[in-house]
mmCIF file of C-alpha atoms in Angstrom:
data_model
loop_
_atom_site.group_PDB
_atom_site.id
_atom_site.type_symbol
_atom_site.label_atom_id
_atom_site.label_comp_id
_atom_site.label_asym_id
_atom_site.label_seq_id
_atom_site.Cartn_x
_atom_site.Cartn_y
_atom_site.Cartn_z
ATOM 1 C CA MET J 15 11.567 -34.863 -35.052
ATOM 2 C CA LEU J 16 12.785 -36.064 -31.636
ATOM 3 C CA ALA J 17 14.368 -39.576 -31.977
ATOM 4 C CA GLY J 18 13.002 -39.836 -35.374
ATOM 5 C CA THR J 19 9.658 -41.418 -34.413
ATOM 6 C CA VAL J 20 8.120 -38.910 -32.220
ATOM 7 C CA PRO J 21 5.638 -36.459 -34.023
ATOM 8 C CA ALA J 22 7.242 -33.245 -34.483
ATOM 9 C CA MET J 23 4.406 -31.262 -32.718
ATOM 10 C CA ALA J 24 5.057 -33.448 -29.452
ATOM 11 C CA ALA J 25 8.609 -32.737 -29.668
ATOM 12 C CA VAL J 26 7.997 -28.939 -29.931
ATOM 13 C CA SER J 27 5.569 -29.063 -27.093
ATOM 14 C CA VAL J 28 8.011 -30.788 -24.939
ATOM 15 C CA ARG J 29 10.854 -28.318 -25.653
ATOM 16 C CA HIS J 30 8.568 -25.464 -25.081
ATOM 17 C CA ASP J 31 7.507 -26.806 -21.773
ATOM 18 C CA VAL J 32 10.952 -27.529 -20.580
ATOM 19 C CA GLY J 33 12.163 -24.247 -21.743
ATOM 20 C CA GLN J 34 9.583 -22.427 -19.754
ATOM 21 C CA ALA J 35 10.203 -24.642 -16.473
ATOM 22 C CA LEU J 36 13.987 -23.721 -16.824
ATOM 23 C CA GLU J 37 13.182 -20.016 -17.085
ATOM 24 C CA GLN J 38 11.074 -20.447 -13.925
ATOM 25 C CA LEU J 39 14.033 -22.401 -12.316
ATOM 26 C CA VAL J 40 16.327 -19.527 -12.892
ATOM 27 C CA ARG J 41 13.950 -16.882 -11.496
ATOM 28 C CA THR J 42 14.399 -18.713 -8.225
ATOM 29 C CA GLY J 43 17.817 -17.316 -8.068
ATOM 30 C CA VAL J 44 20.250 -19.803 -9.551
ATOM 31 C CA PRO J 45 22.768 -18.400 -12.205
ATOM 32 C CA GLY J 46 21.787 -20.960 -14.919
ATOM 33 C CA ALA J 47 20.262 -24.253 -15.604
ATOM 34 C CA GLN J 48 20.314 -27.005 -18.339
ATOM 35 C CA ALA J 49 18.015 -29.911 -19.233
ATOM 36 C CA VAL J 50 19.121 -32.806 -21.300
ATOM 37 C CA VAL J 51 16.192 -35.149 -22.592
ATOM 38 C CA THR J 52 17.052 -38.519 -24.081
ATOM 39 C CA GLU J 53 14.742 -40.804 -25.998
ATOM 40 C CA ARG J 54 15.569 -43.913 -28.211
ATOM 41 C CA GLY J 55 19.184 -42.928 -28.106
ATOM 42 C CA ARG J 56 18.766 -39.272 -29.293
ATOM 43 C CA SER J 57 19.361 -36.258 -27.082
ATOM 44 C CA TRP J 58 18.269 -32.709 -27.109
ATOM 45 C CA GLU J 59 19.171 -29.747 -24.641
ATOM 46 C CA ALA J 60 17.629 -26.869 -23.440
ATOM 47 C CA ALA J 61 19.088 -23.997 -21.246
ATOM 48 C CA SER J 62 18.517 -20.871 -19.291
ATOM 49 C CA GLY J 63 20.463 -18.171 -17.566
ATOM 50 C CA ALA J 64 24.241 -18.024 -17.300
ATOM 51 C CA GLY J 65 26.700 -20.846 -17.347
ATOM 52 C CA ASP J 66 29.370 -18.216 -16.577
ATOM 53 C CA LEU J 67 28.557 -15.105 -14.743
ATOM 54 C CA ARG J 68 31.718 -13.276 -15.981
ATOM 55 C CA THR J 69 30.987 -13.726 -19.659
ATOM 56 C CA GLY J 70 27.188 -14.230 -19.445
ATOM 57 C CA LYS J 71 27.496 -17.215 -21.774
ATOM 58 C CA ALA J 72 24.927 -20.082 -21.240
ATOM 59 C CA PHE J 73 25.835 -23.666 -20.297
ATOM 60 C CA PRO J 74 27.958 -25.058 -23.199
ATOM 61 C CA HIS J 75 26.709 -27.774 -25.460
ATOM 62 C CA GLN J 76 27.319 -31.165 -23.952
ATOM 63 C CA ALA J 77 28.450 -29.495 -20.718
ATOM 64 C CA ARG J 78 30.557 -31.384 -18.206
ATOM 65 C CA VAL J 79 29.628 -30.948 -14.767
ATOM 66 C CA ARG J 80 30.184 -32.495 -11.195
ATOM 67 C CA ILE J 81 27.527 -34.973 -10.856
ATOM 68 C CA GLY J 82 27.989 -35.564 -7.098
ATOM 69 C CA SER J 83 25.942 -38.483 -5.706
ATOM 70 C CA ASN J 84 25.244 -39.918 -9.087
ATOM 71 C CA THR J 85 28.492 -41.372 -8.408
ATOM 72 C CA LYS J 86 26.871 -43.767 -5.788
ATOM 73 C CA THR J 87 24.889 -45.277 -8.653
ATOM 74 C CA PHE J 88 28.106 -46.326 -10.557
ATOM 75 C CA VAL J 89 29.670 -47.527 -7.412
ATOM 76 C CA ALA J 90 26.633 -49.514 -6.430
ATOM 77 C CA THR J 91 26.656 -51.144 -9.955
ATOM 78 C CA VAL J 92 30.231 -52.237 -9.826
ATOM 79 C CA VAL J 93 29.456 -53.667 -6.292
ATOM 80 C CA LEU J 94 26.596 -55.608 -7.787
ATOM 81 C CA GLN J 95 28.603 -56.712 -10.689
ATOM 82 C CA LEU J 96 31.098 -58.249 -8.175
ATOM 83 C CA VAL J 97 28.000 -59.871 -6.386
ATOM 84 C CA ALA J 98 27.065 -61.411 -9.742
ATOM 85 C CA GLU J 99 30.664 -62.692 -10.232
ATOM 86 C CA GLY J 100 30.490 -64.417 -6.650
ATOM 87 C CA LYS J 101 33.251 -62.083 -5.316
ATOM 88 C CA VAL J 102 31.096 -60.235 -2.863
ATOM 89 C CA LYS J 103 27.962 -61.207 -0.935
ATOM 90 C CA LEU J 104 25.286 -58.755 -0.466
ATOM 91 C CA ASP J 105 24.386 -59.737 3.065
ATOM 92 C CA ALA J 106 27.916 -60.479 4.355
ATOM 93 C CA PRO J 107 29.267 -58.112 7.047
ATOM 94 C CA ILE J 108 31.478 -55.317 5.549
ATOM 95 C CA ASP J 109 34.088 -56.500 8.134
ATOM 96 C CA ARG J 110 34.530 -59.586 6.114
ATOM 97 C CA TYR J 111 36.129 -57.410 3.393
ATOM 98 C CA LEU J 112 37.464 -54.563 5.366
ATOM 99 C CA PRO J 113 38.334 -56.069 8.598
ATOM 100 C CA GLY J 114 38.665 -53.604 11.645
ATOM 101 C CA VAL J 115 37.795 -50.579 9.557
ATOM 102 C CA VAL J 116 34.326 -49.838 10.871
ATOM 103 C CA ARG J 117 34.963 -49.920 14.633
ATOM 104 C CA GLY J 118 34.284 -47.395 17.524
ATOM 105 C CA ASN J 119 31.432 -45.318 19.020
ATOM 106 C CA GLY J 120 28.864 -47.987 18.499
ATOM 107 C CA ASN J 121 29.828 -48.394 14.759
ATOM 108 C CA ASP J 122 30.575 -52.101 14.263
ATOM 109 C CA GLY J 123 31.398 -53.606 10.804
ATOM 110 C CA THR J 124 30.750 -57.074 12.018
ATOM 111 C CA ARG J 125 26.970 -56.194 12.212
ATOM 112 C CA ILE J 126 26.493 -53.911 8.951
ATOM 113 C CA THR J 127 25.996 -55.807 5.644
ATOM 114 C CA VAL J 128 27.207 -54.688 2.329
ATOM 115 C CA ARG J 129 23.464 -54.301 1.453
ATOM 116 C CA GLN J 130 22.997 -51.876 4.367
ATOM 117 C CA LEU J 131 25.818 -49.618 3.019
ATOM 118 C CA LEU J 132 24.430 -49.516 -0.391
ATOM 119 C CA GLN J 133 20.837 -48.744 0.940
ATOM 120 C CA HIS J 134 21.874 -46.326 3.639
ATOM 121 C CA THR J 135 20.490 -48.412 6.341
ATOM 122 C CA SER J 136 23.721 -49.093 8.098
ATOM 123 C CA GLY J 137 23.421 -46.232 10.854
ATOM 124 C CA LEU J 138 26.830 -45.104 10.153
ATOM 125 C CA PRO J 139 27.405 -41.271 10.808
ATOM 126 C CA ASP J 140 28.268 -39.129 7.766
ATOM 127 C CA TYR J 141 31.918 -37.983 7.962
ATOM 128 C CA LEU J 142 30.669 -34.518 6.531
ATOM 129 C CA GLU J 143 29.413 -33.961 10.084
ATOM 130 C CA LYS J 144 32.873 -33.785 11.216
ATOM 131 C CA LEU J 145 34.863 -32.523 8.223
ATOM 132 C CA GLY J 146 32.357 -30.537 6.078
ATOM 133 C CA PRO J 147 32.963 -30.539 2.207
ATOM 134 C CA ASP J 148 36.600 -29.156 1.868
ATOM 135 C CA GLY J 149 37.712 -28.867 -1.734
ATOM 136 C CA ALA J 150 40.732 -27.142 -0.682
ATOM 137 C CA ARG J 151 42.714 -30.107 0.334
ATOM 138 C CA HIS J 152 43.040 -33.948 -0.649
ATOM 139 C CA TYR J 153 41.581 -36.775 1.449
ATOM 140 C CA GLU J 154 42.378 -40.516 1.341
ATOM 141 C CA PRO J 155 39.185 -42.746 1.722
ATOM 142 C CA ALA J 156 40.335 -44.340 4.903
ATOM 143 C CA GLU J 157 40.926 -40.676 6.363
ATOM 144 C CA LEU J 158 37.263 -40.027 5.706
ATOM 145 C CA VAL J 159 36.133 -43.153 7.386
ATOM 146 C CA ARG J 160 38.327 -42.546 10.374
ATOM 147 C CA ALA J 161 36.472 -39.104 10.799
ATOM 148 C CA ALA J 162 33.243 -40.952 10.786
ATOM 149 C CA MET J 163 34.253 -43.543 13.213
ATOM 150 C CA THR J 164 34.970 -40.695 15.761
ATOM 151 C CA LEU J 165 31.108 -40.026 15.706
ATOM 152 C CA LYS J 166 28.373 -42.130 17.359
ATOM 153 C CA SER J 167 26.327 -44.718 15.546
ATOM 154 C CA HIS J 168 23.039 -43.141 14.718
ATOM 155 C CA PHE J 169 20.964 -46.283 14.793
ATOM 156 C CA GLU J 170 21.015 -50.031 14.851
ATOM 157 C CA PRO J 171 21.812 -51.438 11.501
ATOM 158 C CA GLY J 172 18.847 -52.245 9.347
ATOM 159 C CA THR J 173 16.250 -50.415 11.505
ATOM 160 C CA LYS J 174 16.010 -47.062 9.700
ATOM 161 C CA TRP J 175 17.161 -45.302 6.469
ATOM 162 C CA GLU J 176 19.310 -42.300 6.666
ATOM 163 C CA TYR J 177 21.718 -40.873 3.963
ATOM 164 C CA SER J 178 25.322 -41.028 4.728
ATOM 165 C CA ASN J 179 28.294 -40.572 2.525
ATOM 166 C CA THR J 180 30.291 -42.859 4.581
ATOM 167 C CA ASN J 181 28.502 -45.831 3.238
ATOM 168 C CA TYR J 182 29.647 -45.329 -0.235
ATOM 169 C CA ILE J 183 33.405 -44.363 0.741
ATOM 170 C CA LEU J 184 33.254 -47.840 2.377
ATOM 171 C CA ALA J 185 31.663 -49.190 -0.768
ATOM 172 C CA GLY J 186 34.590 -47.816 -2.827
ATOM 173 C CA MET J 187 37.174 -49.282 -0.380
ATOM 174 C CA LEU J 188 35.226 -52.664 -0.915
ATOM 175 C CA ILE J 189 35.814 -52.532 -4.537
ATOM 176 C CA GLU J 190 39.500 -51.812 -4.211
ATOM 177 C CA LYS J 191 39.958 -54.510 -1.668
ATOM 178 C CA VAL J 192 38.182 -57.120 -3.775
ATOM 179 C CA THR J 193 39.547 -56.254 -7.148
ATOM 180 C CA GLY J 194 42.932 -54.800 -6.389
ATOM 181 C CA HIS J 195 42.007 -51.625 -8.354
ATOM 182 C CA SER J 196 40.667 -48.171 -7.444
ATOM 183 C CA PRO J 197 36.927 -47.530 -7.910
ATOM 184 C CA ALA J 198 37.869 -45.199 -10.619
ATOM 185 C CA THR J 199 39.685 -47.876 -12.565
ATOM 186 C CA GLU J 200 36.794 -50.428 -12.112
ATOM 187 C CA ILE J 201 34.266 -47.678 -13.013
ATOM 188 C CA THR J 202 36.112 -46.820 -16.199
ATOM 189 C CA ARG J 203 36.607 -50.487 -17.264
ATOM 190 C CA ARG J 204 33.146 -51.753 -16.416
ATOM 191 C CA ILE J 205 30.898 -48.848 -17.200
ATOM 192 C CA VAL J 206 32.276 -45.801 -18.761
ATOM 193 C CA LYS J 207 34.180 -47.690 -21.610
ATOM 194 C CA PRO J 208 31.747 -50.367 -22.489
ATOM 195 C CA LEU J 209 28.859 -47.733 -22.695
ATOM 196 C CA GLY J 210 31.061 -45.181 -24.698
ATOM 197 C CA LEU J 211 30.741 -42.522 -22.048
ATOM 198 C CA THR J 212 33.171 -40.215 -23.690
ATOM 199 C CA ASP J 213 32.552 -37.317 -21.461
ATOM 200 C CA THR J 214 32.369 -39.069 -18.054
ATOM 201 C CA TYR J 215 35.409 -39.545 -15.667
ATOM 202 C CA TYR J 216 36.380 -40.030 -12.088
ATOM 203 C CA PRO J 217 38.974 -37.297 -11.323
ATOM 204 C CA ALA J 218 42.529 -38.359 -10.977
ATOM 205 C CA PRO J 219 44.104 -37.845 -7.519
ATOM 206 C CA TYR J 220 44.559 -34.198 -6.756
ATOM 207 C CA GLU J 221 42.859 -33.033 -9.994
ATOM 208 C CA THR J 222 40.852 -29.950 -9.288
ATOM 209 C CA GLY J 223 39.652 -28.649 -12.609
ATOM 210 C CA ILE J 224 36.798 -29.896 -14.934
ATOM 211 C CA ARG J 225 38.156 -31.344 -18.332
ATOM 212 C CA GLY J 226 36.571 -29.937 -21.520
ATOM 213 C CA ALA J 227 33.536 -27.514 -21.990
ATOM 214 C CA HIS J 228 31.806 -26.989 -18.624
ATOM 215 C CA PRO J 229 29.835 -24.131 -16.972
ATOM 216 C CA ARG J 230 31.318 -22.262 -13.832
ATOM 217 C CA GLY J 231 29.740 -23.551 -10.402
ATOM 218 C CA TYR J 232 28.942 -21.010 -7.838
ATOM 219 C CA ASP J 233 28.150 -20.478 -4.320
ATOM 220 C CA GLN J 234 27.045 -17.297 -2.605
ATOM 221 C CA VAL J 235 28.872 -16.047 0.585
ATOM 222 C CA ASP J 236 27.860 -12.940 2.204
ATOM 223 C CA GLY J 237 25.648 -12.161 -0.785
ATOM 224 C CA LYS J 238 28.331 -12.330 -3.120
ATOM 225 C CA TRP J 239 28.974 -14.875 -5.984
ATOM 226 C CA VAL J 240 32.002 -17.204 -5.365
ATOM 227 C CA ASP J 241 33.277 -19.387 -8.136
ATOM 228 C CA VAL J 242 33.717 -22.864 -6.800
ATOM 229 C CA THR J 243 34.227 -24.761 -9.860
ATOM 230 C CA ASP J 244 37.817 -25.687 -9.181
ATOM 231 C CA GLN J 245 38.047 -28.093 -6.150
ATOM 232 C CA ASP J 246 39.613 -31.296 -5.055
ATOM 233 C CA PRO J 247 36.613 -33.737 -4.902
ATOM 234 C CA SER J 248 38.415 -36.370 -2.982
ATOM 235 C CA TRP J 249 36.227 -35.306 0.013
ATOM 236 C CA GLY J 250 33.376 -36.837 -2.028
ATOM 237 C CA GLY J 251 35.218 -39.712 -3.410
ATOM 238 C CA ALA J 252 33.264 -42.786 -4.200
ATOM 239 C CA ALA J 253 30.217 -41.013 -2.627
ATOM 240 C CA GLY J 254 30.440 -38.095 -5.071
ATOM 241 C CA ALA J 255 33.528 -37.175 -7.124
ATOM 242 C CA MET J 256 32.561 -37.890 -10.742
ATOM 243 C CA VAL J 257 32.118 -35.593 -13.566
ATOM 244 C CA SER J 258 29.872 -36.206 -16.639
ATOM 245 C CA THR J 259 27.378 -34.708 -19.159
ATOM 246 C CA GLY J 260 23.479 -34.816 -19.071
ATOM 247 C CA GLN J 261 23.765 -36.886 -22.247
ATOM 248 C CA ASP J 262 26.046 -39.614 -20.541
ATOM 249 C CA VAL J 263 24.093 -39.511 -17.377
ATOM 250 C CA ASN J 264 20.976 -40.438 -19.312
ATOM 251 C CA ARG J 265 22.856 -43.036 -21.278
ATOM 252 C CA PHE J 266 24.006 -44.753 -18.053
ATOM 253 C CA PHE J 267 20.702 -44.857 -16.329
ATOM 254 C CA ALA J 268 19.005 -46.077 -19.418
ATOM 255 C CA ALA J 269 21.665 -48.969 -19.841
ATOM 256 C CA LEU J 270 21.466 -49.775 -16.405
ATOM 257 C CA LEU J 271 17.684 -49.913 -16.211
ATOM 258 C CA THR J 272 17.620 -52.013 -19.487
ATOM 259 C CA GLY J 273 19.915 -54.655 -18.114
ATOM 260 C CA ARG J 274 22.943 -53.761 -20.124
ATOM 261 C CA LEU J 275 25.002 -53.484 -16.881
ATOM 262 C CA LEU J 276 23.600 -56.228 -14.553
ATOM 263 C CA PRO J 277 22.052 -59.601 -14.558
ATOM 264 C CA PRO J 278 18.437 -59.673 -13.796
ATOM 265 C CA ALA J 279 18.848 -61.043 -10.324
ATOM 266 C CA GLN J 280 21.202 -57.972 -9.339
ATOM 267 C CA LEU J 281 19.171 -55.428 -11.144
ATOM 268 C CA ALA J 282 16.074 -56.700 -9.053
ATOM 269 C CA GLU J 283 18.192 -56.325 -5.708
ATOM 270 C CA MET J 284 19.056 -52.844 -6.774
ATOM 271 C CA LYS J 285 15.355 -51.917 -7.285
ATOM 272 C CA ARG J 286 14.100 -53.225 -3.772
ATOM 273 C CA THR J 287 13.553 -50.231 -1.956
ATOM 274 C CA VAL J 288 12.912 -48.865 1.603
ATOM 275 C CA PRO J 289 10.973 -45.501 2.071
ATOM 276 C CA ALA J 290 13.500 -42.610 1.898
ATOM 277 C CA ASP J 291 12.887 -38.983 2.464
ATOM 278 C CA VAL J 292 15.481 -37.948 -0.158
ATOM 279 C CA PHE J 293 12.484 -36.800 -2.460
ATOM 280 C CA PRO J 294 8.816 -36.926 -1.178
ATOM 281 C CA GLY J 295 7.438 -40.212 -1.601
ATOM 282 C CA ALA J 296 10.713 -41.686 -2.845
ATOM 283 C CA GLY J 297 12.140 -45.181 -2.200
ATOM 284 C CA TYR J 298 15.898 -45.908 -1.934
ATOM 285 C CA GLY J 299 17.201 -49.120 -3.485
ATOM 286 C CA LEU J 300 20.959 -49.966 -3.606
ATOM 287 C CA GLY J 301 22.149 -46.771 -4.981
ATOM 288 C CA LEU J 302 19.168 -46.262 -7.133
ATOM 289 C CA ILE J 303 16.074 -44.124 -6.220
ATOM 290 C CA ARG J 304 12.553 -44.554 -7.395
ATOM 291 C CA ILE J 305 11.432 -41.128 -8.015
ATOM 292 C CA PRO J 306 7.633 -40.060 -7.890
ATOM 293 C CA VAL J 307 6.339 -37.888 -10.738
ATOM 294 C CA SER J 308 3.031 -36.257 -11.283
ATOM 295 C CA CYS J 309 2.002 -38.184 -14.228
ATOM 296 C CA GLY J 310 2.488 -41.546 -12.350
ATOM 297 C CA LYS J 311 5.112 -43.001 -14.648
ATOM 298 C CA GLU J 312 7.812 -45.427 -13.031
ATOM 299 C CA MET J 313 11.006 -43.481 -12.793
ATOM 300 C CA TRP J 314 14.334 -44.350 -11.535
ATOM 301 C CA GLY J 315 17.600 -42.334 -11.087
ATOM 302 C CA HIS J 316 19.575 -40.648 -8.364
ATOM 303 C CA GLY J 317 20.739 -37.003 -8.207
ATOM 304 C CA GLY J 318 23.735 -35.221 -6.857
ATOM 305 C CA SER J 319 24.649 -32.098 -4.958
ATOM 306 C CA ILE J 320 28.301 -30.796 -4.721
ATOM 307 C CA PRO J 321 29.425 -27.253 -4.238
ATOM 308 C CA GLY J 322 28.765 -25.457 -7.536
ATOM 309 C CA PHE J 323 26.305 -28.072 -8.992
ATOM 310 C CA ARG J 324 23.161 -29.809 -8.449
ATOM 311 C CA THR J 325 21.895 -32.574 -10.818
ATOM 312 C CA ARG J 326 18.542 -34.417 -10.609
ATOM 313 C CA GLY J 327 16.991 -36.974 -13.032
ATOM 314 C CA GLY J 328 16.373 -40.420 -14.224
ATOM 315 C CA VAL J 329 14.778 -42.593 -16.808
ATOM 316 C CA THR J 330 11.179 -43.777 -17.074
ATOM 317 C CA ALA J 331 9.901 -47.109 -17.887
ATOM 318 C CA ASP J 332 8.827 -45.882 -21.200
ATOM 319 C CA GLY J 333 12.417 -44.788 -21.992
ATOM 320 C CA ARG J 334 12.447 -41.124 -21.654
ATOM 321 C CA ALA J 335 15.693 -40.177 -19.595
ATOM 322 C CA VAL J 336 16.033 -36.641 -18.261
ATOM 323 C CA ASN J 337 18.893 -34.812 -16.544
ATOM 324 C CA VAL J 338 18.607 -31.147 -15.004
ATOM 325 C CA THR J 339 21.639 -29.372 -13.903
ATOM 326 C CA VAL J 340 21.993 -25.932 -12.031
ATOM 327 C CA ASN J 341 25.196 -24.325 -11.369
ATOM 328 C CA GLN J 342 24.697 -23.235 -7.690
ATOM 329 C CA VAL J 343 23.408 -25.576 -4.816
ATOM 330 C CA THR J 344 22.204 -23.065 -2.259
ATOM 331 C CA ALA J 345 20.129 -20.710 -4.238
ATOM 332 C CA THR J 346 17.478 -23.033 -5.307
ATOM 333 C CA GLY J 347 16.171 -26.265 -3.598
ATOM 334 C CA SER J 348 16.013 -29.597 -4.713
ATOM 335 C CA ALA J 349 12.358 -29.357 -5.090
ATOM 336 C CA ASP J 350 12.633 -26.586 -7.569
ATOM 337 C CA VAL J 351 14.889 -28.530 -9.804
ATOM 338 C CA MET J 352 12.603 -31.546 -9.545
ATOM 339 C CA LYS J 353 9.842 -29.335 -10.976
ATOM 340 C CA VAL J 354 11.840 -29.154 -14.190
ATOM 341 C CA VAL J 355 12.427 -33.085 -14.239
ATOM 342 C CA ASP J 356 8.782 -33.694 -13.779
ATOM 343 C CA THR J 357 7.962 -31.299 -16.555
ATOM 344 C CA ALA J 358 10.450 -33.149 -18.940
ATOM 345 C CA VAL J 359 9.131 -36.434 -18.041
ATOM 346 C CA CYS J 360 5.378 -35.769 -18.018
ATOM 347 C CA SER J 361 5.072 -33.247 -20.911
ATOM 348 C CA HIS J 362 3.812 -34.640 -24.135
#
């Protein structure tokens, strides 16, 4: 029985529906896919396709994957903890904490608030427009921000929503400036260890592999599969470098949404959203996305895409947490992955 309290037939039905949805997802062209569903602290997995094209093996149990922009929710949580501690003010300009860092080409840190960074309403250009995702070399956060500052501001702060990884590189730099410790250290101390996320980590500087059992991540170049599992994720940094499992990601979002990581006032700020085209009908808060699902449940999460891996999911108000991972980004769209999330959330 799922979680010990759900009728056995219901558990079987959900597993069947999720399994079929994963098979359909793999038919879209991605090598493999895995779903992890968690309720009342108990998790189960379903997988389809190959986690390793060389051996044909499926995703391993409790597979560690690069979770990409789910990192942003960890970073935003730490920033909001610092807000709760009185060390950061949400509506203060980022220039107060990082003087002179955001400057040039219409980018002005004296007019962009911490809230606008976390909410993606800063107008700052994405450094990836300049650099592209380059896992072949190491980047320092300041280097990524400097690349962004060579580009023109996209709009007046607070007037629009537009996803920009630069916002979260700056949020990571803010954490380091205020605490004296790296975002990796603070995320580990404040979130990973207290929640017992034993398969979650922020890669060490220059670390290119994935620790523990993991699928291979792929890209397609000129119609051929290229293994891109090993890369230096410093180009993603506080915007996307972390590694985790579906089980741990589910546990994190469940803990966050039930108030275990933030006081009520800061969690409420995190859930204040603006319309965002990250998913159809979605709203973006402070590193947290309100995700529409077909059955009308309230669902919050994030998602991430990094060469080799795409993850989508979140947790519903009634406590079902879902994480779906595919091991190739380009073959299948986010919408295809979200269909599996929707099935896992709405099936009963």
